[in-house]
Short mmCIF file of N, CA and C and ligand atoms in Angstrom, two decimals:
data_model
loop_
_atom_site.label_atom_id
_atom_site.label_comp_id
_atom_site.label_asym_id
_atom_site.label_seq_id
_atom_site.Cartn_x
_atom_site.Cartn_y
_atom_site.Cartn_z
N MET A 1073 79.21 81.21 35.17
CA MET A 1073 77.37 80.48 34.51
C MET A 1073 77.05 80.73 35.76
N THR A 1074 75.75 81.56 36.30
CA THR A 1074 75.30 81.44 37.39
C THR A 1074 74.33 80.60 37.13
N GLN A 1075 73.57 79.64 36.55
CA GLN A 1075 72.83 79.43 36.47
C GLN A 1075 72.94 78.20 36.84
N ALA A 1076 74.08 77.65 36.71
CA ALA A 1076 74.74 76.44 36.93
C ALA A 1076 74.90 75.91 38.91
N LYS A 1077 74.82 77.14 39.83
CA LYS A 1077 75.13 77.15 40.63
C LYS A 1077 73.49 76.72 41.18
N ILE A 1078 72.42 76.77 40.70
CA ILE A 1078 70.93 77.01 40.92
C ILE A 1078 70.51 75.20 40.58
N GLU A 1079 69.67 75.01 42.13
CA GLU A 1079 69.85 73.40 41.71
C GLU A 1079 67.81 73.57 42.19
N LEU A 1080 67.73 72.51 41.76
CA LEU A 1080 65.93 71.93 42.03
C LEU A 1080 65.71 70.47 43.49
N PHE A 1081 65.00 70.90 43.97
CA PHE A 1081 65.53 69.54 44.76
C PHE A 1081 63.44 69.65 44.99
N GLU A 1082 63.19 67.92 44.65
CA GLU A 1082 62.05 67.97 45.25
C GLU A 1082 61.85 67.20 46.76
N GLY A 1083 61.36 67.68 47.47
CA GLY A 1083 61.43 66.94 49.10
C GLY A 1083 60.89 68.03 50.27
N ASP A 1084 61.24 67.97 51.04
CA ASP A 1084 60.91 68.69 52.64
C ASP A 1084 62.23 68.92 52.71
N ILE A 1085 62.32 70.20 52.97
CA ILE A 1085 63.62 72.10 52.70
C ILE A 1085 63.44 71.67 54.37
N THR A 1086 63.16 70.67 55.19
CA THR A 1086 63.80 70.29 56.50
C THR A 1086 65.45 68.97 56.90
N THR A 1087 64.81 68.30 55.33
CA THR A 1087 66.14 67.28 55.26
C THR A 1087 66.98 67.88 55.05
N LEU A 1088 67.47 69.42 54.36
CA LEU A 1088 68.86 69.77 53.64
C LEU A 1088 69.82 70.62 55.06
N LYS A 1089 71.42 69.32 54.80
CA LYS A 1089 72.38 70.21 55.37
C LYS A 1089 73.10 71.30 54.50
N VAL A 1090 72.49 72.12 54.80
CA VAL A 1090 73.50 73.38 53.49
C VAL A 1090 73.54 74.33 54.87
N ASP A 1091 73.68 75.93 54.70
CA ASP A 1091 74.73 76.75 55.94
C ASP A 1091 72.98 77.53 56.14
N ALA A 1092 72.31 77.10 55.03
CA ALA A 1092 71.00 77.80 55.43
C ALA A 1092 69.36 77.66 54.72
N ILE A 1093 68.55 77.44 55.68
CA ILE A 1093 67.40 77.05 55.11
C ILE A 1093 66.46 78.27 54.97
N VAL A 1094 65.35 78.90 54.35
CA VAL A 1094 65.06 80.03 54.00
C VAL A 1094 63.63 79.00 54.61
N ASN A 1095 63.38 80.46 55.97
CA ASN A 1095 61.27 79.58 56.45
C ASN A 1095 60.43 80.52 55.38
N ALA A 1096 59.01 80.26 54.94
CA ALA A 1096 58.37 81.55 54.95
C ALA A 1096 57.76 81.55 55.47
N ALA A 1097 57.88 82.79 56.34
CA ALA A 1097 57.26 82.93 58.31
C ALA A 1097 56.12 83.75 57.66
N ASN A 1098 55.99 84.37 59.27
CA ASN A 1098 54.93 85.22 58.97
C ASN A 1098 55.77 85.95 60.76
N GLU A 1099 54.48 87.67 59.76
CA GLU A 1099 55.44 88.78 60.48
C GLU A 1099 55.50 88.37 61.91
N SER A 1100 54.75 87.82 63.08
CA SER A 1100 54.73 87.32 64.55
C SER A 1100 56.25 86.35 64.37
N LEU A 1101 57.06 85.89 63.56
CA LEU A 1101 57.92 84.57 64.27
C LEU A 1101 57.61 83.71 65.03
N LEU A 1102 56.70 83.31 65.73
CA LEU A 1102 55.77 82.47 66.21
C LEU A 1102 55.66 81.04 65.38
N GLY A 1103 56.06 80.74 65.09
CA GLY A 1103 55.38 79.52 64.55
C GLY A 1103 54.25 79.73 63.12
N GLY A 1104 54.10 78.72 62.83
CA GLY A 1104 53.18 79.02 61.99
C GLY A 1104 52.55 77.13 61.24
N GLY A 1105 51.55 77.59 59.85
CA GLY A 1105 51.66 76.70 59.48
C GLY A 1105 52.65 76.64 57.85
N GLY A 1106 52.31 74.86 57.28
CA GLY A 1106 53.53 74.51 56.01
C GLY A 1106 54.77 74.70 57.10
N VAL A 1107 55.69 75.16 55.35
CA VAL A 1107 56.57 75.38 55.93
C VAL A 1107 57.45 76.18 57.16
N ASP A 1108 56.70 76.77 57.32
CA ASP A 1108 56.75 76.93 59.02
C ASP A 1108 56.97 75.90 59.92
N GLY A 1109 55.50 75.48 60.05
CA GLY A 1109 55.25 74.69 61.27
C GLY A 1109 55.92 73.49 61.09
N ALA A 1110 56.32 73.14 59.83
CA ALA A 1110 57.44 71.95 59.37
C ALA A 1110 59.03 72.50 60.30
N ILE A 1111 59.34 73.32 59.84
CA ILE A 1111 60.97 73.83 60.23
C ILE A 1111 61.25 73.66 62.12
N HIS A 1112 60.10 74.04 62.40
CA HIS A 1112 59.97 74.39 64.03
C HIS A 1112 60.13 73.33 64.67
N ARG A 1113 59.11 72.06 64.15
CA ARG A 1113 59.07 70.64 63.82
C ARG A 1113 60.10 69.87 64.65
N VAL A 1114 60.88 70.59 63.05
CA VAL A 1114 62.33 69.45 63.34
C VAL A 1114 63.29 70.17 64.49
N ALA A 1115 63.42 71.55 63.99
CA ALA A 1115 64.07 72.80 64.86
C ALA A 1115 64.24 72.13 66.70
N GLY A 1116 63.14 72.21 66.88
CA GLY A 1116 62.50 71.70 67.80
C GLY A 1116 62.14 73.42 69.31
N PRO A 1117 61.95 73.32 69.99
CA PRO A 1117 61.26 74.62 70.70
C PRO A 1117 62.68 75.39 71.30
N ASP A 1118 63.83 75.02 70.79
CA ASP A 1118 64.89 76.16 71.13
C ASP A 1118 65.15 77.43 69.98
N LEU A 1119 64.43 76.92 68.91
CA LEU A 1119 64.13 77.68 67.66
C LEU A 1119 63.34 78.60 68.12
N LEU A 1120 61.88 78.23 68.64
CA LEU A 1120 61.08 79.89 69.10
C LEU A 1120 60.80 80.44 70.24
N VAL A 1121 62.36 79.82 71.45
CA VAL A 1121 62.81 80.95 72.23
C VAL A 1121 63.69 81.88 71.34
N GLU A 1122 64.34 81.16 70.55
CA GLU A 1122 65.02 82.75 69.64
C GLU A 1122 64.37 83.23 68.80
N CYS A 1123 63.42 82.87 68.04
CA CYS A 1123 62.28 83.42 67.23
C CYS A 1123 61.39 84.89 68.46
N ARG A 1124 61.71 84.43 69.31
CA ARG A 1124 60.53 85.38 70.59
C ARG A 1124 61.19 86.47 70.29
N GLY A 1125 62.53 86.54 70.72
CA GLY A 1125 63.65 87.75 71.32
C GLY A 1125 64.06 88.32 70.02
N LEU A 1126 63.31 87.93 68.98
CA LEU A 1126 63.55 89.09 67.42
C LEU A 1126 62.94 90.16 67.45
N GLY A 1127 61.61 89.67 68.23
CA GLY A 1127 60.15 90.97 68.07
C GLY A 1127 60.09 91.12 66.65
N GLY A 1128 59.65 89.94 66.01
CA GLY A 1128 59.14 90.12 64.51
C GLY A 1128 59.67 90.17 63.53
N CYS A 1129 58.82 90.51 62.66
CA CYS A 1129 59.97 90.61 60.97
C CYS A 1129 58.49 91.63 59.88
N VAL A 1130 59.40 92.24 59.47
CA VAL A 1130 58.16 93.06 58.47
C VAL A 1130 58.36 92.61 57.52
N THR A 1131 56.80 92.31 57.00
CA THR A 1131 56.64 91.89 55.67
C THR A 1131 58.37 92.21 54.15
N GLY A 1132 58.84 91.32 54.21
CA GLY A 1132 59.70 91.71 52.72
C GLY A 1132 61.27 91.77 53.33
N ASP A 1133 61.06 91.34 54.14
CA ASP A 1133 62.52 91.73 55.37
C ASP A 1133 62.81 90.04 55.66
N ALA A 1134 64.00 89.94 56.34
CA ALA A 1134 64.22 88.55 56.85
C ALA A 1134 65.46 89.54 58.48
N LYS A 1135 65.27 87.62 59.31
CA LYS A 1135 66.76 87.51 60.33
C LYS A 1135 66.45 86.46 60.45
N ILE A 1136 67.54 86.06 61.05
CA ILE A 1136 68.53 84.95 60.96
C ILE A 1136 68.74 84.53 62.15
N THR A 1137 68.39 83.39 62.31
CA THR A 1137 68.42 82.48 63.97
C THR A 1137 69.81 81.08 63.79
N GLY A 1138 69.84 80.06 64.90
CA GLY A 1138 70.52 78.88 64.44
C GLY A 1138 69.37 77.52 64.32
N GLY A 1139 70.37 76.44 63.21
CA GLY A 1139 69.69 75.92 63.44
C GLY A 1139 68.66 74.63 63.88
N TYR A 1140 69.80 75.09 65.32
CA TYR A 1140 69.07 73.95 66.20
C TYR A 1140 69.07 72.83 65.75
N HIS A 1141 68.31 71.27 65.93
CA HIS A 1141 68.15 69.94 65.59
C HIS A 1141 67.82 70.12 64.08
N LEU A 1142 68.24 70.75 63.24
CA LEU A 1142 67.67 70.96 61.80
C LEU A 1142 69.75 70.41 61.00
N PRO A 1143 69.36 69.93 60.06
CA PRO A 1143 70.84 69.80 59.88
C PRO A 1143 71.47 70.88 59.42
N ALA A 1144 70.54 71.98 59.21
CA ALA A 1144 70.71 73.16 58.41
C ALA A 1144 71.64 74.31 59.77
N ARG A 1145 72.42 74.55 59.18
CA ARG A 1145 73.85 75.56 60.30
C ARG A 1145 72.28 76.09 60.73
N HIS A 1146 71.57 77.50 59.87
CA HIS A 1146 71.13 78.39 60.16
C HIS A 1146 69.64 78.38 59.41
N VAL A 1147 68.05 79.14 60.30
CA VAL A 1147 67.50 79.83 59.30
C VAL A 1147 67.17 80.84 59.58
N ILE A 1148 67.07 80.74 57.95
CA ILE A 1148 66.87 82.86 57.67
C ILE A 1148 65.16 82.99 57.97
N HIS A 1149 64.47 83.56 58.15
CA HIS A 1149 63.20 83.71 58.11
C HIS A 1149 62.48 85.07 57.37
N THR A 1150 61.86 84.96 56.50
CA THR A 1150 61.57 85.61 55.59
C THR A 1150 60.18 86.14 55.92
N VAL A 1151 59.07 86.78 55.03
CA VAL A 1151 57.98 87.37 55.54
C VAL A 1151 57.43 87.76 53.78
N GLY A 1152 56.77 86.99 53.48
CA GLY A 1152 56.01 86.77 52.24
C GLY A 1152 54.95 87.64 51.71
N PRO A 1153 54.89 88.38 50.71
CA PRO A 1153 53.74 89.25 51.36
C PRO A 1153 51.93 88.51 50.73
N ILE A 1154 51.74 88.77 51.02
CA ILE A 1154 49.93 87.77 51.19
C ILE A 1154 49.58 88.54 49.79
N TRP A 1155 49.51 87.16 49.09
CA TRP A 1155 48.54 87.92 47.47
C TRP A 1155 47.40 88.47 47.93
N ARG A 1156 46.72 89.64 47.45
CA ARG A 1156 45.56 90.83 47.20
C ARG A 1156 45.30 90.67 45.52
N GLY A 1157 45.66 89.67 44.59
CA GLY A 1157 44.97 90.87 43.84
C GLY A 1157 45.83 90.63 42.41
N GLY A 1158 47.34 91.64 43.57
CA GLY A 1158 48.23 92.15 42.64
C GLY A 1158 49.06 93.17 42.22
N GLU A 1159 48.03 94.09 43.21
CA GLU A 1159 48.12 95.47 43.12
C GLU A 1159 48.12 96.03 44.32
N ASN A 1160 49.06 95.20 45.24
CA ASN A 1160 49.34 96.17 46.62
C ASN A 1160 51.25 95.74 47.02
N ASN A 1161 51.90 96.20 45.29
CA ASN A 1161 53.22 95.66 46.23
C ASN A 1161 53.53 94.26 46.18
N GLU A 1162 53.09 93.43 45.75
CA GLU A 1162 53.10 91.70 46.40
C GLU A 1162 54.68 91.85 45.62
N ALA A 1163 54.85 91.91 43.89
CA ALA A 1163 56.10 91.34 43.10
C ALA A 1163 57.22 92.01 44.27
N GLU A 1164 57.37 93.55 44.34
CA GLU A 1164 58.00 94.62 44.60
C GLU A 1164 58.85 93.64 46.37
N LEU A 1165 57.46 93.37 46.65
CA LEU A 1165 58.01 92.54 48.18
C LEU A 1165 58.32 91.29 48.78
N LEU A 1166 57.89 90.78 47.65
CA LEU A 1166 58.49 89.47 47.15
C LEU A 1166 60.18 89.47 46.73
N GLU A 1167 59.93 90.20 46.00
CA GLU A 1167 61.82 90.22 45.85
C GLU A 1167 62.40 90.67 46.49
N SER A 1168 62.32 91.67 47.93
CA SER A 1168 62.65 92.25 48.53
C SER A 1168 62.98 90.91 49.51
N CYS A 1169 62.06 90.23 49.96
CA CYS A 1169 62.17 88.83 50.57
C CYS A 1169 63.27 87.93 49.95
N TYR A 1170 63.86 88.08 49.12
CA TYR A 1170 64.78 87.70 48.29
C TYR A 1170 66.17 88.16 48.19
N ARG A 1171 65.85 89.65 48.68
CA ARG A 1171 67.35 90.18 48.82
C ARG A 1171 67.37 90.48 49.82
N SER A 1172 66.70 90.41 51.07
CA SER A 1172 66.92 90.84 52.03
C SER A 1172 68.11 89.14 52.65
N CYS A 1173 67.20 88.09 52.14
CA CYS A 1173 68.21 86.64 52.50
C CYS A 1173 69.43 87.22 52.01
N PHE A 1174 69.37 87.48 50.92
CA PHE A 1174 71.18 87.32 50.23
C PHE A 1174 71.72 88.20 50.75
N VAL A 1175 71.42 89.37 51.87
CA VAL A 1175 71.97 90.96 52.74
C VAL A 1175 72.60 89.45 53.46
N LEU A 1176 71.73 88.56 54.33
CA LEU A 1176 72.45 87.81 55.50
C LEU A 1176 73.63 87.03 55.11
N VAL A 1177 73.05 86.41 53.51
CA VAL A 1177 74.17 85.06 53.10
C VAL A 1177 75.82 85.85 53.08
N ARG A 1178 75.50 87.03 52.82
CA ARG A 1178 77.53 87.48 52.12
C ARG A 1178 77.11 88.68 53.68
N GLU A 1179 76.71 88.86 55.28
CA GLU A 1179 76.69 89.23 56.68
C GLU A 1179 77.36 88.02 56.62
N TYR A 1180 76.77 86.80 56.40
CA TYR A 1180 77.02 85.43 57.27
C TYR A 1180 78.02 84.93 56.60
N ASP A 1181 78.53 84.97 55.48
CA ASP A 1181 79.25 84.66 54.36
C ASP A 1181 78.87 82.64 54.43
N LEU A 1182 77.36 82.65 54.05
CA LEU A 1182 76.78 81.58 53.94
C LEU A 1182 77.09 80.98 52.14
N LYS A 1183 77.85 79.75 52.43
CA LYS A 1183 77.76 79.25 50.66
C LYS A 1183 76.75 78.43 49.65
N THR A 1184 76.11 77.85 51.07
CA THR A 1184 74.81 77.33 50.49
C THR A 1184 73.45 77.29 51.12
N ILE A 1185 72.17 77.51 50.27
CA ILE A 1185 71.35 78.05 51.12
C ILE A 1185 70.34 77.12 49.70
N ALA A 1186 68.42 76.77 50.61
CA ALA A 1186 67.93 76.75 50.04
C ALA A 1186 66.22 77.81 50.50
N PHE A 1187 65.42 77.15 49.52
CA PHE A 1187 64.52 78.58 49.14
C PHE A 1187 62.73 77.52 49.47
N PRO A 1188 62.14 77.36 49.98
CA PRO A 1188 61.08 77.01 49.48
C PRO A 1188 60.65 78.04 48.83
N ALA A 1189 59.17 77.90 48.15
CA ALA A 1189 58.62 78.92 47.04
C ALA A 1189 57.82 79.69 48.11
N ILE A 1190 58.27 81.09 48.24
CA ILE A 1190 57.97 81.69 49.35
C ILE A 1190 56.72 82.58 49.15
N SER A 1191 55.74 82.40 50.04
CA SER A 1191 54.15 83.18 49.81
C SER A 1191 53.24 82.55 48.69
N THR A 1192 53.94 81.18 48.22
CA THR A 1192 53.19 80.09 46.73
C THR A 1192 52.02 79.34 47.85
N GLY A 1193 52.42 79.17 49.11
CA GLY A 1193 51.11 77.87 50.19
C GLY A 1193 49.77 79.21 50.12
N VAL A 1194 50.00 79.37 51.35
CA VAL A 1194 48.26 79.86 52.09
C VAL A 1194 48.47 81.33 52.04
N TYR A 1195 49.58 82.28 51.46
CA TYR A 1195 49.82 83.05 51.03
C TYR A 1195 49.45 83.64 49.98
N GLY A 1196 48.90 82.64 48.78
CA GLY A 1196 48.55 82.68 47.68
C GLY A 1196 49.36 83.47 47.19
N PHE A 1197 50.48 83.13 46.09
CA PHE A 1197 50.91 84.07 45.49
C PHE A 1197 51.25 83.89 44.05
N PRO A 1198 50.80 83.85 42.64
CA PRO A 1198 50.49 82.86 42.19
C PRO A 1198 52.39 81.92 41.36
N LYS A 1199 52.23 80.40 41.62
CA LYS A 1199 53.09 80.02 41.19
C LYS A 1199 54.11 80.46 40.45
N GLN A 1200 53.84 80.69 38.80
CA GLN A 1200 54.80 80.88 37.74
C GLN A 1200 55.10 82.36 38.28
N GLY A 1201 54.33 83.50 39.02
CA GLY A 1201 54.92 84.63 38.75
C GLY A 1201 55.67 84.44 40.18
N ALA A 1202 55.68 83.85 41.01
CA ALA A 1202 56.58 83.81 41.87
C ALA A 1202 57.76 83.14 41.63
N ALA A 1203 57.88 82.26 40.56
CA ALA A 1203 59.55 81.46 40.10
C ALA A 1203 60.30 82.12 39.89
N LYS A 1204 59.36 83.16 38.87
CA LYS A 1204 60.10 84.54 38.42
C LYS A 1204 61.18 85.49 39.01
N ILE A 1205 60.31 85.52 39.91
CA ILE A 1205 60.51 86.13 40.48
C ILE A 1205 61.95 86.46 41.20
N ALA A 1206 61.81 85.13 42.73
CA ALA A 1206 62.82 84.24 42.52
C ALA A 1206 64.13 83.34 42.02
N VAL A 1207 63.84 82.65 40.34
CA VAL A 1207 64.59 82.88 39.75
C VAL A 1207 65.72 83.88 39.10
N ARG A 1208 64.72 85.40 38.61
CA ARG A 1208 65.72 86.51 38.50
C ARG A 1208 66.63 87.05 39.46
N GLU A 1209 65.83 87.02 40.86
CA GLU A 1209 66.89 87.71 42.09
C GLU A 1209 68.00 87.20 42.91
N ILE A 1210 67.70 85.18 43.00
CA ILE A 1210 68.82 84.49 42.44
C ILE A 1210 70.01 84.64 41.67
N GLU A 1211 69.34 84.61 40.24
CA GLU A 1211 70.67 85.01 39.42
C GLU A 1211 71.30 86.35 39.92
N LYS A 1212 71.25 86.80 40.06
CA LYS A 1212 71.11 88.55 40.47
C LYS A 1212 72.34 87.87 41.80
N ALA A 1213 72.01 87.95 42.61
CA ALA A 1213 72.56 87.57 43.88
C ALA A 1213 73.92 86.40 43.37
N LEU A 1214 73.49 85.57 42.51
CA LEU A 1214 75.09 84.48 42.69
C LEU A 1214 75.95 85.79 41.22
N ALA A 1215 75.68 86.43 40.60
CA ALA A 1215 76.01 87.50 39.67
C ALA A 1215 77.41 88.21 41.10
N ASP A 1216 76.85 88.68 41.96
CA ASP A 1216 76.99 89.56 42.69
C ASP A 1216 78.13 89.15 43.74
N ASN A 1217 77.74 88.09 43.99
CA ASN A 1217 78.16 87.31 44.98
C ASN A 1217 79.39 86.05 45.15
N PRO A 1218 79.85 85.67 44.16
CA PRO A 1218 80.80 84.60 43.92
C PRO A 1218 81.16 83.67 44.71
N ALA A 1219 81.90 84.21 46.19
CA ALA A 1219 81.36 83.15 47.56
C ALA A 1219 80.44 82.56 47.04
N LEU A 1220 79.01 82.75 46.94
CA LEU A 1220 78.14 81.95 46.68
C LEU A 1220 77.71 80.29 45.91
N GLU A 1221 78.21 79.11 46.93
CA GLU A 1221 78.19 78.30 45.84
C GLU A 1221 77.38 77.51 45.25
N ARG A 1222 75.92 77.60 46.05
CA ARG A 1222 74.81 76.91 45.55
C ARG A 1222 74.10 76.94 46.48
N VAL A 1223 72.77 77.43 45.01
CA VAL A 1223 71.60 77.47 45.70
C VAL A 1223 70.04 76.35 45.07
N ILE A 1224 69.43 76.11 46.40
CA ILE A 1224 68.34 75.19 46.15
C ILE A 1224 67.11 75.45 45.84
N LEU A 1225 66.28 75.24 45.08
CA LEU A 1225 64.94 75.78 44.85
C LEU A 1225 64.32 74.50 45.18
N VAL A 1226 63.36 74.39 47.06
CA VAL A 1226 62.95 73.47 46.73
C VAL A 1226 61.34 73.44 46.19
N CYS A 1227 61.00 72.37 45.86
CA CYS A 1227 60.05 72.07 45.52
C CYS A 1227 58.98 71.16 46.02
N PHE A 1228 58.31 71.21 46.42
CA PHE A 1228 57.01 70.86 47.34
C PHE A 1228 56.22 70.00 46.83
N ASN A 1229 55.54 69.41 45.62
CA ASN A 1229 54.57 69.98 44.77
C ASN A 1229 54.77 69.74 43.31
N ALA A 1230 54.51 69.21 42.47
CA ALA A 1230 54.96 69.48 41.04
C ALA A 1230 54.26 70.12 40.11
N GLU A 1231 53.28 71.49 40.76
CA GLU A 1231 53.33 72.60 40.22
C GLU A 1231 54.92 73.61 39.97
N THR A 1232 54.80 73.54 41.74
CA THR A 1232 56.13 74.58 41.85
C THR A 1232 57.71 74.35 40.53
N LYS A 1233 57.72 72.22 41.19
CA LYS A 1233 58.91 72.42 40.00
C LYS A 1233 59.14 72.68 38.22
N GLU A 1234 57.28 73.08 37.98
CA GLU A 1234 56.90 73.04 37.02
C GLU A 1234 57.43 74.54 36.60
N ALA A 1235 56.74 75.46 37.75
CA ALA A 1235 57.35 76.99 37.42
C ALA A 1235 58.45 77.07 37.63
N TYR A 1236 59.29 77.03 38.82
CA TYR A 1236 60.56 76.95 38.09
C TYR A 1236 61.49 76.60 37.71
N ARG A 1237 60.64 75.29 36.73
CA ARG A 1237 61.46 74.80 35.24
C ARG A 1237 61.66 75.70 34.07
N GLU A 1238 60.38 76.52 34.55
CA GLU A 1238 60.07 77.44 33.27
C GLU A 1238 60.57 78.45 33.55
N ALA A 1239 60.74 79.30 34.38
CA ALA A 1239 61.15 80.19 34.64
C ALA A 1239 63.18 79.80 35.03
N LEU A 1240 63.45 78.90 34.52
CA LEU A 1240 64.86 79.01 34.54
C LEU A 1240 65.28 78.14 33.18
N GLY A 1241 63.98 77.87 32.06
CA GLY A 1241 64.97 77.47 31.40
C GLY A 1241 65.33 76.22 30.50
N ASP A 1242 66.40 75.85 30.01
CA ASP A 1242 66.61 74.73 30.40
C ASP A 1242 67.60 74.12 31.05
N TRP A 1243 68.39 75.37 31.61
CA TRP A 1243 69.56 74.99 32.02
C TRP A 1243 70.17 74.31 33.49
N VAL A 1244 68.68 74.18 34.57
CA VAL A 1244 68.40 73.84 35.40
C VAL A 1244 69.00 71.83 35.96
N SER A 1245 70.23 71.94 36.76
CA SER A 1245 70.19 70.83 37.05
C SER A 1245 69.38 69.93 38.35
N SER A 1246 69.73 69.22 38.58
CA SER A 1246 68.28 69.22 39.54
C SER A 1246 68.62 67.33 40.49
N SER A 1247 68.75 67.41 41.32
CA SER A 1247 69.20 66.15 42.04
C SER A 1247 67.67 65.86 42.27
N ALA A 1248 66.26 65.77 41.89
CA ALA A 1248 64.86 65.44 42.63
C ALA A 1248 65.35 63.67 41.54
P1 LIG B 1444 53.66 80.97 52.83
O1 LIG B 1444 52.70 81.40 53.77
O2 LIG B 1444 54.10 82.25 52.36
O3 LIG B 1444 52.21 80.45 51.51
P2 LIG B 1444 53.71 78.41 52.99
O4 LIG B 1444 54.53 77.12 54.52
O5 LIG B 1444 52.29 77.51 53.00
O6 LIG B 1444 54.17 79.49 52.87
O7 LIG B 1444 54.07 77.66 51.91
C1 LIG B 1444 55.30 77.96 50.63
C2 LIG B 1444 55.55 77.06 50.66
O8 LIG B 1444 56.51 75.72 50.73
C3 LIG B 1444 54.32 75.97 48.60
O9 LIG B 1444 55.20 75.83 47.75
C4 LIG B 1444 54.33 75.08 50.14
O10 LIG B 1444 53.59 73.67 49.29
C5 LIG B 1444 55.77 74.74 50.54
N1 LIG B 1444 55.84 73.91 51.75
C6 LIG B 1444 55.31 72.96 52.93
N2 LIG B 1444 56.04 73.02 53.16
C7 LIG B 1444 57.21 72.46 52.90
C8 LIG B 1444 58.76 71.91 53.25
N3 LIG B 1444 58.35 70.77 54.82
N4 LIG B 1444 59.45 71.57 52.68
C9 LIG B 1444 59.61 72.79 51.56
N5 LIG B 1444 58.45 73.78 51.35
C10 LIG B 1444 57.77 72.89 52.31
#
């Protein structure tokens, strides 16, 4: 049962000791607000140095770095779509973010990963739709990769938690 490996966590993603936390970055990969700012603050300046060498990241893609002073070993930086009404490939691009992250999960043999609700902050993607896409892609990845042990969905606010609960149905286990 793949859903048994999905967990909700209410709080700050930078506190999680997992193989990788995902950053909802922008195309420059040079830092920003929201979860991006929080990750860079805790990781320290060496993360920015490594990010400078990556040459940015296109929307829907993902790149991996070290975690530096974070408890997490790695950061996977992905760039979610900016919501422009829903007719501009936003859903496909958000799907692509999750898929790109899971390609790196396999490549680096990661067993535990935590996601923020990509694109649902400043980028404005509706939370319920984003939660459905996240859950669908995570379930696929868990089914395809038995080595993946745990996927944590980080809920930074009550609406995000509600959206994930709805997308997951009754099966969710919660550490919150
Ligand atoms: P985006 O630009 O992709 O919308 P944001 O960082 O603005 O990225 O928001 C993405 C999600 O991350 C939002 O749900 C926001 O509430 C959440 N968030 C912000 N800070 C943190 C944090 N420290 N830990 C986990 N989630 C966070």
